[in-house]
Coordinates of C-alpha atoms and ligand atoms in Angstrom, one line a residue:
M1072 CA -7.7 26.3 15.6
T1073 CA -4.0 26.5 15.0
T1074 CA -2.3 29.5 13.6
T1075 CA 0.7 27.7 12.3
T1076 CA 1.1 27.6 8.5
Y1077 CA 2.2 24.2 7.5
E1078 CA 5.0 23.8 5.0
L1079 CA 4.5 21.8 1.8
T1080 CA 7.8 20.1 1.8
W1081 CA 9.2 17.5 4.2
D1082 CA 12.3 17.5 6.4
L1083 CA 14.7 14.6 5.6
D1084 CA 17.8 16.4 6.9
V1085 CA 16.8 15.4 10.4
F1086 CA 17.7 11.8 9.5
F1087 CA 20.6 12.3 7.2
N1088 CA 21.8 15.8 6.3
G1089 CA 22.3 16.7 2.6
G1090 CA 19.9 14.6 0.6
S1091 CA 21.4 12.1 -1.8
A1092 CA 24.9 13.7 -1.2
S1093 CA 24.7 13.1 2.5
P1094 CA 28.0 11.9 4.0
Q1095 CA 26.0 11.0 7.1
F1096 CA 24.0 8.5 5.1
I1097 CA 27.2 6.9 3.7
E1098 CA 28.4 6.5 7.3
H1099 CA 25.1 4.9 8.1
L1100 CA 25.6 2.4 5.3
E1101 CA 29.2 1.7 6.4
K1102 CA 28.0 1.0 10.0
L1103 CA 25.3 -1.2 8.6
K1104 CA 27.8 -3.2 6.7
T1105 CA 29.8 -3.8 9.8
D1106 CA 26.7 -4.8 11.8
L1107 CA 25.7 -7.1 9.0
Q1108 CA 29.1 -8.7 9.1
S1109 CA 28.8 -9.3 12.8
F1110 CA 25.3 -10.7 12.5
E1111 CA 26.5 -13.0 9.7
E1112 CA 29.4 -14.3 11.8
A1113 CA 27.1 -14.8 14.8
V1114 CA 24.6 -16.8 12.7
D1115 CA 27.3 -18.9 11.0
S1116 CA 28.9 -19.9 14.3
W1117 CA 25.5 -20.4 16.1
T1118 CA 25.2 -23.9 17.5
I1119 CA 21.7 -25.1 17.3
P1120 CA 20.3 -25.2 20.8
T1121 CA 19.4 -28.5 22.4
D1122 CA 18.7 -27.1 25.8
A1123 CA 15.5 -25.1 26.6
N1124 CA 17.5 -22.7 28.9
D1125 CA 19.9 -21.8 26.1
S1126 CA 20.2 -18.0 25.8
S1127 CA 22.1 -17.8 22.5
L1128 CA 18.9 -17.1 20.5
I1129 CA 18.1 -14.0 22.5
N1130 CA 21.6 -12.6 21.8
L1131 CA 21.1 -13.3 18.1
L1132 CA 17.7 -11.7 18.0
E1133 CA 19.3 -8.6 19.5
K1134 CA 21.6 -8.2 16.6
F1135 CA 18.9 -9.1 14.1
Q1136 CA 16.7 -6.3 15.4
V1137 CA 19.4 -3.7 15.2
V1138 CA 20.3 -4.6 11.6
S1139 CA 16.7 -4.8 10.6
Q1140 CA 15.8 -1.4 11.9
N1141 CA 18.8 0.2 10.3
I1142 CA 18.1 -1.3 6.9
R1143 CA 14.6 -0.1 7.0
Q1144 CA 15.8 3.3 8.0
A1145 CA 18.1 3.3 5.0
G1146 CA 15.4 2.0 2.6
A1147 CA 13.0 4.7 3.8
F1148 CA 15.5 7.5 3.2
V1149 CA 16.2 6.3 -0.3
S1150 CA 12.5 5.9 -1.1
C1151 CA 11.9 9.5 -0.1
L1152 CA 14.9 10.7 -2.1
Q1153 CA 13.7 8.9 -5.2
A1154 CA 10.1 10.0 -4.9
Q1155 CA 10.8 13.7 -4.4
N1156 CA 13.0 14.0 -7.5
T1157 CA 12.9 11.3 -10.2
N1158 CA 16.0 12.9 -11.8
D1159 CA 18.1 12.3 -8.8
T1160 CA 20.5 9.7 -10.3
R1161 CA 22.6 9.6 -7.1
A1162 CA 19.5 8.4 -5.3
N1163 CA 19.2 5.5 -7.7
E1164 CA 22.8 4.6 -7.0
L1165 CA 22.0 4.7 -3.3
R1166 CA 19.0 2.4 -3.9
G1167 CA 21.3 -0.1 -5.5
M1168 CA 23.6 0.0 -2.4
V1169 CA 20.6 -0.5 0.0
T1170 CA 19.2 -3.3 -2.2
T1171 CA 22.6 -5.1 -2.0
L1172 CA 22.6 -4.8 1.8
S1173 CA 19.0 -6.0 2.1
S1174 CA 19.7 -8.9 -0.2
R1175 CA 22.7 -9.9 1.9
F1176 CA 20.5 -9.6 5.0
S1177 CA 17.9 -11.9 3.4
T1178 CA 20.7 -14.4 2.7
I1179 CA 21.8 -14.3 6.3
L1180 CA 18.2 -14.7 7.5
T1181 CA 17.8 -17.7 5.3
N1182 CA 20.6 -19.3 7.1
F1183 CA 19.2 -18.2 10.4
D1184 CA 15.7 -19.4 9.6
E1185 CA 17.0 -22.8 8.5
K1186 CA 18.9 -23.2 11.8
L1187 CA 15.8 -22.0 13.6
S1188 CA 13.6 -24.6 11.9
S1189 CA 16.1 -27.4 12.7
I1190 CA 15.7 -26.9 16.5
G1191 CA 14.0 -30.0 17.9
S1192 CA 10.4 -29.3 18.7
D1193 CA 10.7 -30.2 22.4
T1194 CA 13.6 -27.8 22.8
W1195 CA 11.8 -25.2 20.7
N1196 CA 8.7 -25.3 22.9
G1197 CA 10.9 -25.0 26.0
L1198 CA 12.7 -22.0 24.5
L1199 CA 9.5 -20.2 23.8
K1200 CA 8.7 -20.4 27.5
Q1201 CA 11.6 -18.1 28.3
N1202 CA 10.3 -14.7 29.2
S1203 CA 12.0 -12.7 26.5
L1204 CA 11.0 -15.2 23.8
K1205 CA 7.4 -15.7 24.8
E1206 CA 6.2 -12.5 23.3
L1207 CA 7.9 -13.4 20.0
S1208 CA 6.3 -16.8 19.7
F1209 CA 4.1 -15.9 16.7
V1210 CA 6.8 -14.3 14.6
L1211 CA 9.4 -17.0 15.5
N1212 CA 7.0 -19.9 14.7
E1213 CA 6.1 -18.2 11.5
R1214 CA 9.8 -18.0 10.5
R1215 CA 10.2 -21.7 11.2
T1216 CA 7.2 -22.7 9.1
K1217 CA 8.3 -20.4 6.2
A1218 CA 11.8 -21.9 6.3
A1219 CA 10.4 -25.4 6.1
E1220 CA 8.5 -24.5 3.0
K1221 CA 11.5 -23.2 1.1
L1222 CA 14.5 -24.8 -0.6
P1223 CA 17.7 -25.7 1.2
K1224 CA 19.6 -22.6 2.3
E1225 CA 22.3 -22.8 -0.4
Q1226 CA 19.6 -22.6 -3.1
E1227 CA 17.7 -19.9 -1.4
A1228 CA 20.9 -18.0 -1.0
L1229 CA 21.6 -18.3 -4.7
I1230 CA 18.0 -17.1 -5.5
N1231 CA 18.6 -14.1 -3.2
A1232 CA 21.8 -13.3 -5.0
L1233 CA 20.3 -13.6 -8.4
S1234 CA 17.3 -11.6 -7.5
I1235 CA 19.2 -8.3 -7.2
D1236 CA 19.6 -8.0 -10.9
G1237 CA 17.2 -10.6 -12.1
Y1238 CA 14.1 -9.6 -10.1
H1239 CA 14.4 -6.3 -8.1
G1240 CA 16.3 -4.9 -11.1
W1241 CA 13.2 -5.2 -13.2
G1242 CA 11.2 -3.4 -10.5
E1243 CA 13.8 -0.6 -10.7
M1244 CA 13.6 -0.7 -14.5
Y1245 CA 10.0 0.3 -14.2
D1246 CA 10.9 3.5 -12.4
T1247 CA 13.4 4.3 -15.1
I1248 CA 10.8 3.9 -17.8
V1249 CA 8.2 6.0 -15.9
K1250 CA 10.7 8.8 -15.7
H1251 CA 10.6 9.1 -19.5
V1252 CA 6.8 9.2 -19.6
K1253 CA 5.7 12.8 -20.2
I1254 CA 2.2 13.7 -21.0
P1255 CA 1.8 16.7 -23.3
F1256 CA -1.1 19.0 -22.4
E1257 CA -2.4 22.3 -23.6
E1258 CA -3.1 24.8 -20.7
N1259 CA -4.2 28.4 -21.3
G1260 CA -3.0 28.1 -24.9
K1261 CA 0.4 26.9 -23.8
K1262 CA 1.8 23.5 -24.5
V1263 CA 3.3 21.9 -21.4
E1264 CA 4.7 18.5 -20.5
L1265 CA 3.2 17.0 -17.4
S1266 CA 4.7 14.3 -15.2
V1267 CA 2.6 11.2 -14.7
G1268 CA 1.6 12.4 -11.2
Q1269 CA 0.5 15.8 -12.5
A1270 CA -1.4 14.3 -15.4
A1271 CA -3.2 11.8 -13.1
N1272 CA -4.6 14.7 -11.1
K1273 CA -6.2 16.1 -14.2
F1274 CA -8.6 13.1 -14.2
S1275 CA -10.5 14.8 -11.5
S1276 CA -11.0 18.0 -13.5
S1277 CA -14.6 19.2 -13.9
D1278 CA -14.0 19.9 -17.6
P1279 CA -14.8 16.8 -19.7
N1280 CA -12.6 18.0 -22.5
V1281 CA -9.6 18.3 -20.2
R1282 CA -10.2 14.7 -19.0
K1283 CA -10.7 13.4 -22.5
Q1284 CA -7.6 15.2 -23.8
I1285 CA -5.4 14.1 -21.0
F1286 CA -6.6 10.5 -21.3
E1287 CA -5.8 10.4 -25.0
E1288 CA -2.3 11.7 -24.4
W1289 CA -2.0 9.4 -21.4
E1290 CA -2.8 6.3 -23.4
K1291 CA -0.5 7.4 -26.2
A1292 CA 2.4 8.1 -23.7
W1293 CA 2.0 4.7 -22.1
D1294 CA 1.6 2.9 -25.4
K1295 CA 4.9 4.4 -26.5
Q1296 CA 6.6 2.6 -23.6
A1297 CA 4.4 -0.5 -23.8
D1298 CA 7.1 -2.8 -25.3
L1299 CA 9.5 -1.9 -22.6
L1300 CA 6.8 -2.2 -19.9
A1301 CA 5.6 -5.6 -21.2
G1302 CA 9.1 -6.9 -21.3
T1303 CA 9.7 -5.7 -17.8
L1304 CA 6.5 -7.2 -16.4
N1305 CA 7.1 -10.5 -18.1
H1306 CA 10.6 -10.9 -16.8
L1307 CA 9.7 -9.8 -13.3
S1308 CA 6.8 -12.2 -13.1
G1309 CA 8.8 -15.0 -14.9
F1310 CA 11.4 -14.8 -12.2
R1311 CA 8.8 -14.9 -9.5
L1312 CA 7.1 -18.0 -11.0
S1313 CA 10.4 -19.8 -11.5
V1314 CA 11.2 -19.4 -7.9
Y1315 CA 7.7 -20.7 -6.9
K1316 CA 8.1 -23.6 -9.2
Q1317 CA 11.5 -24.5 -7.7
R1318 CA 10.0 -24.4 -4.2
G1319 CA 7.0 -26.6 -5.4
W1320 CA 4.4 -23.9 -4.8
D1321 CA 1.6 -24.3 -7.3
H1322 CA -0.8 -21.7 -5.9
I1323 CA 0.2 -18.3 -7.4
L1324 CA -1.2 -16.6 -4.3
K1325 CA 0.7 -18.7 -1.8
E1326 CA 3.4 -16.1 -1.1
A1327 CA 0.9 -13.2 -1.0
L1328 CA -1.4 -15.0 1.4
T1329 CA 1.4 -16.1 3.7
Y1330 CA 2.8 -12.6 3.7
N1331 CA -0.6 -11.2 4.6
R1332 CA -1.1 -13.8 7.3
M1333 CA -4.5 -14.7 5.9
K1334 CA -6.3 -17.9 4.8
S1335 CA -7.4 -18.3 1.2
E1336 CA -10.9 -19.0 2.4
T1337 CA -11.0 -15.5 3.7
L1338 CA -9.9 -14.0 0.4
D1339 CA -12.3 -16.1 -1.6
V1340 CA -15.3 -15.3 0.6
M1341 CA -14.4 -11.6 0.5
W1342 CA -14.4 -11.4 -3.3
E1343 CA -17.5 -13.6 -3.5
V1344 CA -19.5 -11.3 -1.3
I1345 CA -18.3 -8.2 -3.3
S1346 CA -19.2 -9.8 -6.6
D1347 CA -22.6 -10.8 -5.3
L1348 CA -23.4 -7.4 -3.9
K1349 CA -21.8 -4.8 -6.2
Q1350 CA -24.7 -4.0 -8.6
P1351 CA -25.6 -0.8 -6.7
F1352 CA -22.2 0.6 -7.6
A1353 CA -22.9 0.0 -11.3
D1354 CA -26.2 1.8 -10.8
F1355 CA -24.3 4.6 -9.1
L1356 CA -22.0 4.9 -12.1
Q1357 CA -24.9 5.0 -14.4
R1358 CA -26.5 7.8 -12.4
K1359 CA -23.2 9.7 -12.4
A1360 CA -23.1 9.4 -16.1
E1361 CA -26.6 11.0 -16.4
L1362 CA -25.5 13.8 -14.0
L1363 CA -22.5 14.4 -16.2
G1364 CA -24.7 14.4 -19.3
V1365 CA -23.2 11.3 -21.0
D1366 CA -24.9 8.0 -21.7
K1367 CA -22.1 6.0 -20.1
L1368 CA -19.0 6.9 -18.1
S1369 CA -15.5 6.2 -19.4
W1370 CA -12.5 5.4 -17.4
Y1371 CA -11.4 9.0 -17.4
D1372 CA -14.7 10.2 -16.0
L1373 CA -14.6 8.1 -12.9
D1374 CA -12.9 10.7 -10.8
A1375 CA -14.8 13.6 -12.3
P1376 CA -16.6 15.8 -9.7
V1377 CA -20.4 15.9 -9.8
G1378 CA -22.0 19.3 -9.9
E1379 CA -20.5 22.8 -9.9
V1380 CA -19.5 22.8 -6.3
N1381 CA -16.0 24.2 -5.8
T1382 CA -14.5 21.7 -3.4
T1383 CA -10.9 22.8 -3.6
Y1384 CA -9.0 23.1 -0.4
S1385 CA -5.6 24.8 0.1
Y1386 CA -3.1 22.5 1.8
Q1387 CA -3.6 24.5 5.0
E1388 CA -7.4 24.1 4.8
G1389 CA -7.0 20.4 4.0
A1390 CA -4.7 19.9 7.0
E1391 CA -7.0 21.8 9.4
F1392 CA -10.0 19.9 8.1
I1393 CA -8.3 16.6 8.9
L1394 CA -7.2 17.7 12.3
K1395 CA -10.7 19.0 13.2
H1396 CA -12.4 15.7 12.3
F1397 CA -9.7 13.5 13.8
Q1398 CA -10.6 15.4 17.0
D1399 CA -14.1 13.7 17.0
F1400 CA -12.4 10.4 17.2
G1401 CA -9.5 10.5 19.5
D1402 CA -7.0 12.8 21.3
E1403 CA -3.9 10.7 20.6
L1404 CA -4.6 10.6 16.8
T1405 CA -5.1 14.3 16.8
T1406 CA -2.1 15.3 18.8
F1407 CA 0.0 12.9 16.7
T1408 CA -1.3 14.4 13.4
G1409 CA -0.7 17.9 14.6
K1410 CA 2.9 17.1 15.2
A1411 CA 3.3 15.4 11.8
F1412 CA 2.2 18.7 10.1
E1413 CA 4.3 20.9 12.4
N1414 CA 7.4 18.9 12.1
R1415 CA 7.3 18.6 8.4
W1416 CA 6.7 14.9 8.1
I1417 CA 4.8 15.5 4.8
E1418 CA 5.9 16.2 1.2
A1419 CA 2.9 17.6 -0.6
E1420 CA 4.1 20.2 -3.1
D1421 CA 2.6 20.1 -6.6
R1422 CA 5.7 20.3 -8.9
P1423 CA 7.2 18.5 -11.8
G1424 CA 9.7 15.8 -11.3
K1425 CA 8.0 14.1 -8.5
R1426 CA 7.0 10.4 -8.6
P1427 CA 3.2 9.8 -8.9
G1428 CA 1.1 8.5 -6.1
G1429 CA 1.3 8.6 -2.4
F1430 CA 3.0 6.6 0.3
C1431 CA 4.0 6.6 4.0
T1432 CA 7.3 5.2 5.2
S1433 CA 8.6 4.8 8.6
F1434 CA 12.1 5.6 10.0
P1435 CA 12.2 3.1 12.8
V1436 CA 15.4 4.4 14.4
D1437 CA 13.9 7.8 15.0
E1438 CA 10.3 6.5 15.5
Q1439 CA 9.1 9.0 12.9
S1440 CA 7.3 8.6 9.6
R1441 CA 7.3 10.5 6.3
I1442 CA 4.4 10.9 3.9
F1443 CA 4.7 11.5 0.2
M1444 CA 2.0 12.8 -2.2
T1445 CA 1.3 15.5 -4.8
Y1446 CA -1.4 17.8 -3.3
S1447 CA -3.4 19.8 -5.8
G1448 CA -6.4 20.6 -3.6
T1449 CA -9.0 18.1 -4.6
P1450 CA -11.2 16.3 -2.0
S1451 CA -9.5 13.1 -3.0
N1452 CA -6.1 14.7 -2.2
V1453 CA -7.4 15.5 1.3
S1454 CA -8.5 11.8 1.6
T1455 CA -5.1 10.6 0.5
L1456 CA -3.5 12.8 3.1
A1457 CA -5.7 11.4 5.8
H1458 CA -5.0 7.9 4.5
E1459 CA -1.3 8.3 4.7
L1460 CA -1.5 9.9 8.2
G1461 CA -3.4 6.7 9.2
H1462 CA -0.4 4.7 8.2
A1463 CA 1.9 6.9 10.2
F1464 CA -0.4 6.6 13.2
H1465 CA -0.2 2.8 12.9
S1466 CA 3.6 2.9 13.2
Y1467 CA 3.2 5.2 16.2
A1468 CA 0.7 2.8 17.9
L1469 CA 3.3 0.1 17.6
K1470 CA 6.1 2.1 19.2
D1471 CA 6.0 0.2 22.6
T1472 CA 5.9 -3.3 21.2
H1473 CA 9.0 -5.4 20.6
P1474 CA 10.7 -4.3 17.3
L1475 CA 10.3 -7.8 15.9
N1476 CA 6.6 -7.7 16.5
R1477 CA 6.1 -4.5 14.4
G1478 CA 6.2 -6.2 11.1
Y1479 CA 2.6 -6.0 10.0
A1480 CA 1.4 -7.0 6.6
M1481 CA -0.2 -4.8 4.0
N1482 CA -3.8 -5.9 4.5
V1483 CA -3.8 -4.7 8.1
A1484 CA -1.6 -1.8 7.2
E1485 CA -4.4 -0.6 5.0
T1486 CA -6.8 -0.9 7.9
A1487 CA -5.4 2.1 9.8
S1488 CA -5.1 4.2 6.7
T1489 CA -8.6 3.5 5.5
F1490 CA -10.0 4.1 9.0
A1491 CA -8.4 7.6 9.1
E1492 CA -9.7 8.3 5.6
M1493 CA -13.2 7.3 6.7
I1494 CA -13.2 9.6 9.7
V1495 CA -12.5 12.5 7.4
S1496 CA -14.9 11.6 4.6
D1497 CA -17.8 10.7 6.9
A1498 CA -17.5 13.8 9.0
A1499 CA -17.2 15.9 5.9
V1500 CA -20.5 14.5 4.5
N1501 CA -22.3 14.9 7.9
N1502 CA -21.1 18.5 8.3
A1503 CA -21.7 19.7 4.7
E1504 CA -23.0 23.2 4.6
N1505 CA -25.6 22.5 1.9
D1506 CA -27.0 19.7 -0.3
D1507 CA -24.7 20.5 -3.2
V1508 CA -21.6 20.2 -1.1
K1509 CA -23.0 17.1 0.7
L1510 CA -23.6 15.5 -2.7
A1511 CA -20.1 16.2 -3.9
L1512 CA -18.6 14.8 -0.7
L1513 CA -20.8 11.8 -0.7
E1514 CA -19.8 11.1 -4.3
D1515 CA -16.2 11.3 -3.4
K1516 CA -16.8 8.8 -0.6
I1517 CA -18.6 6.4 -3.0
Q1518 CA -15.8 6.8 -5.5
R1519 CA -13.5 5.3 -2.8
S1520 CA -15.9 2.3 -2.5
V1521 CA -15.9 2.0 -6.3
A1522 CA -12.1 2.1 -6.3
L1523 CA -11.8 -0.6 -3.7
L1524 CA -14.6 -2.9 -4.7
M1525 CA -14.3 -2.4 -8.5
N1526 CA -10.9 -1.0 -9.5
I1527 CA -8.9 -3.1 -7.1
H1528 CA -11.1 -6.1 -8.0
A1529 CA -10.1 -5.5 -11.7
R1530 CA -6.4 -5.4 -10.7
F1531 CA -6.8 -8.7 -8.8
L1532 CA -8.6 -10.4 -11.6
F1533 CA -6.1 -9.2 -14.1
E1534 CA -3.0 -10.1 -12.1
T1535 CA -4.2 -13.6 -11.1
R1536 CA -5.1 -14.4 -14.7
F1537 CA -1.9 -12.9 -16.1
Y1538 CA 0.2 -15.0 -13.7
E1539 CA -1.7 -18.1 -14.7
E1540 CA -1.0 -17.4 -18.4
R1541 CA 2.6 -16.4 -17.7
K1542 CA 3.2 -19.9 -16.5
N1543 CA 3.0 -21.0 -20.2
G1544 CA 5.4 -18.3 -21.5
I1545 CA 5.7 -14.7 -22.4
V1546 CA 2.4 -12.8 -22.5
S1547 CA 2.3 -10.3 -25.3
K1548 CA 1.5 -6.6 -25.0
K1549 CA -1.7 -7.1 -27.0
R1550 CA -2.7 -10.0 -24.7
L1551 CA -1.9 -7.9 -21.6
N1552 CA -4.3 -5.2 -22.9
E1553 CA -7.0 -7.8 -23.5
L1554 CA -6.6 -9.3 -20.1
M1555 CA -6.8 -5.9 -18.5
E1556 CA -9.8 -4.8 -20.4
E1557 CA -11.6 -8.0 -19.7
A1558 CA -10.9 -7.7 -16.0
Q1559 CA -12.1 -4.1 -15.9
K1560 CA -15.3 -5.0 -17.8
E1561 CA -16.0 -7.8 -15.3
A1562 CA -15.1 -5.8 -12.2
Y1563 CA -17.2 -2.7 -13.3
L1564 CA -20.1 -5.0 -14.4
G1565 CA -19.7 -3.6 -17.9
S1566 CA -20.8 -0.2 -16.8
L1567 CA -18.2 1.9 -18.6
K1568 CA -17.9 3.0 -22.2
E1569 CA -14.1 3.2 -22.6
Y1570 CA -11.7 1.3 -20.4
H1571 CA -7.9 1.7 -19.7
P1572 CA -6.3 -1.4 -21.3
L1573 CA -2.8 -0.1 -20.6
F1574 CA -3.5 0.1 -16.9
W1575 CA -1.1 -2.8 -16.4
G1576 CA 1.7 -0.5 -17.5
S1577 CA 0.5 2.8 -15.9
K1578 CA 0.1 1.2 -12.4
L1579 CA 3.3 0.9 -10.4
H1580 CA 1.7 -1.8 -8.2
F1581 CA 2.1 -4.6 -10.8
F1582 CA 5.9 -3.9 -10.7
I1583 CA 6.5 -4.0 -7.0
T1584 CA 8.9 -6.9 -6.1
G1585 CA 8.9 -6.4 -2.4
V1586 CA 5.3 -7.6 -2.0
P1587 CA 3.5 -9.7 -4.5
F1588 CA -0.2 -9.0 -5.5
Y1589 CA -0.2 -5.5 -4.3
N1590 CA -4.0 -5.2 -4.6
F1591 CA -6.4 -7.4 -2.6
P1592 CA -4.9 -6.2 0.8
Y1593 CA -6.3 -2.8 0.0
T1594 CA -9.8 -4.1 -0.3
F1595 CA -9.4 -6.3 2.8
G1596 CA -8.1 -3.3 4.8
F1597 CA -11.0 -1.2 3.6
L1598 CA -13.7 -3.7 4.6
F1599 CA -11.9 -4.7 7.8
S1600 CA -11.7 -1.1 8.9
L1601 CA -15.3 -0.5 8.1
G1602 CA -16.1 -3.1 10.8
I1603 CA -13.8 -1.3 13.3
Y1604 CA -15.2 2.1 12.3
A1605 CA -18.7 1.0 12.9
Q1606 CA -17.7 0.1 16.4
A1607 CA -15.8 3.3 16.9
V1608 CA -18.8 5.4 15.9
K1609 CA -20.9 3.5 18.4
E1610 CA -18.5 3.8 21.3
G1611 CA -17.1 7.4 20.7
K1612 CA -13.8 8.7 21.9
G1613 CA -13.3 5.9 24.4
Y1614 CA -12.8 3.5 21.6
E1615 CA -9.3 4.9 20.8
K1616 CA -7.7 2.8 23.5
K1617 CA -9.2 -0.5 22.1
Y1618 CA -8.3 0.6 18.5
M1619 CA -4.7 1.1 19.5
A1620 CA -4.6 -2.2 21.3
M1621 CA -5.8 -3.8 18.0
L1622 CA -3.2 -2.0 16.0
E1623 CA -0.5 -3.2 18.5
D1624 CA -1.5 -6.8 17.7
T1625 CA -1.3 -6.4 14.0
G1626 CA 2.4 -7.4 13.8
S1627 CA 2.0 -10.7 15.6
M1628 CA -1.3 -12.5 14.7
M1629 CA -3.1 -14.1 11.8
V1630 CA -5.8 -11.8 10.6
E1631 CA -8.5 -14.3 11.3
D1632 CA -7.4 -14.4 15.0
L1633 CA -7.0 -10.6 15.2
A1634 CA -10.6 -10.2 14.0
M1635 CA -11.9 -12.7 16.4
K1636 CA -10.0 -11.2 19.4
H1637 CA -10.8 -7.6 18.8
L1638 CA -14.0 -7.6 16.8
G1639 CA -15.4 -11.0 17.7
V1640 CA -16.0 -11.9 14.1
D1641 CA -15.2 -14.8 11.8
L1642 CA -13.5 -13.6 8.6
T1643 CA -14.0 -16.9 6.8
K1644 CA -17.8 -16.3 6.9
R1645 CA -19.9 -14.1 4.6
E1646 CA -21.6 -12.1 7.4
F1647 CA -18.7 -9.8 8.3
W1648 CA -18.0 -8.9 4.6
E1649 CA -21.6 -8.4 3.8
E1650 CA -22.0 -5.9 6.6
G1651 CA -19.1 -3.9 5.3
V1652 CA -20.3 -3.8 1.7
K1653 CA -23.8 -2.9 2.9
L1654 CA -22.4 0.1 4.7
C1655 CA -20.9 1.3 1.4
I1656 CA -24.2 0.6 -0.3
K1657 CA -26.0 2.9 2.2
D1658 CA -23.9 5.8 0.8
V1659 CA -25.1 4.8 -2.7
E1660 CA -28.7 4.7 -1.6
E1661 CA -28.4 8.2 -0.1
F1662 CA -26.8 9.4 -3.3
M1663 CA -29.5 7.9 -5.5
E1664 CA -32.2 9.5 -3.3
M1665 CA -30.6 12.9 -3.4
T1666 CA -30.2 12.8 -7.2
K1667 CA -33.4 11.1 -8.3
N1668 CA -34.9 14.4 -9.6
K1669 CA -31.8 16.0 -11.0
Ligands
ZN3127 ZN1 -2.2 2.9 2.0

């Protein structure tokens, strides 16, 4: 195994030297402005083609691609700056600058798309026969359809302009509020103030008093901000709904489904199967409660470890563990991951002032990714690390495709990440040195199923119901709590004693403006990747090529077609989803068998 000691902090200087004070980054933004200007002029003066041999579209797409990559590069850099230090006010200013540029880009694209959609269909079909446009058929047709479903360009341009302060501004407000959330905690007789991320890690403490104490303080801290949070959520969602109404979209999930390139039948059948088959997970939670010596679990016990096994891994151990098990699956994934560790693509340090959670973002200009998380050594931290590496590998798998075909949606994005997570957790269970360790790891794995089939389900139920109510006016803080608790009770089949009604405020995902309904794609990705994983296990290392071919298509197909082409399955039918959920239930059955006499 490697002898390199991996560093806990990432390298951002390789992109732009000097953090939020980087003169290089300002130069990048200036250049971007010029490129935007030139793209805008090109779009404005573009005469709608009437001849199938016209080459003007190809030239425009060239400019489009350059601007798009550079904006994503800028956005990625600022996301990293903001996450690594929530007190970096300069980073927030930079965010504002990037948001302004992105918004201008959207406005130009609205104009572009409208022109695109007004090309006559005969000319259009002729154009798509051109060699350099053929491979872009899917994404270009998608743009035409989306444009046709929107308002006239002047109105869409106005919406875009207003969204900077009226919509995305609310998303940014959330970050500002979270910055003020501090969770007081007593550690070794000393009072400390934890950041949200640090406090969240305490929920996996083996000490029930620690979990209970942190949860009480956690609820209090979020409750203190609940008025601001409720206002923020109501205005953000109100803006979104007003736009939908103007466009004549009644289905609150329309944007999310279109974005995720999936049919509503697929989503409905997925939740239906999960609801029908989830009882074993409630039984599991009941067994876990017995193992922890309580009659029922509470929200804050969900992540508690079972048993006395010390399954803490140093960052180095975690990294080596991941590398070792990726090796069973494929050489390209392993080599890629090794480089990510060596070249400091990962920010993992456990320190105050970091944003909670984890993410992976790609810097398309350099064809590199960066991973953000707070690593404190729990098995679930190791899983998160593998998860984010899966995202990074997905970007890598797309490197040879046309840049405009790399825009994959969140549901398939979560496929690669979950797949990577599964390799690590499965191998860990299978290679456990004794039954106690095996049980702890198995439990960690089932926790993930519980998170995706119950927790995410609760978020989905809450969010869809909240949006329906929001159509009729402001939804009060009290009502938000009620809706959340109801959703949690339903999703967990009433198996918990205490719930987390303020979850609508503590979870960033409800405040994301870039992508609406930031929940069901996780579950989709999880079950979708289970299907792929089952095949990979059967076929061994040789599967990596096929896997990467599937990833390559993720930016240019409907998910139903992707599944049919690479897995030979119909996502609108129950069978595929049932198989996935049953794989998760097998873990539960093994757990129940192992613990029946404990
Ligand atoms: Zn993810």
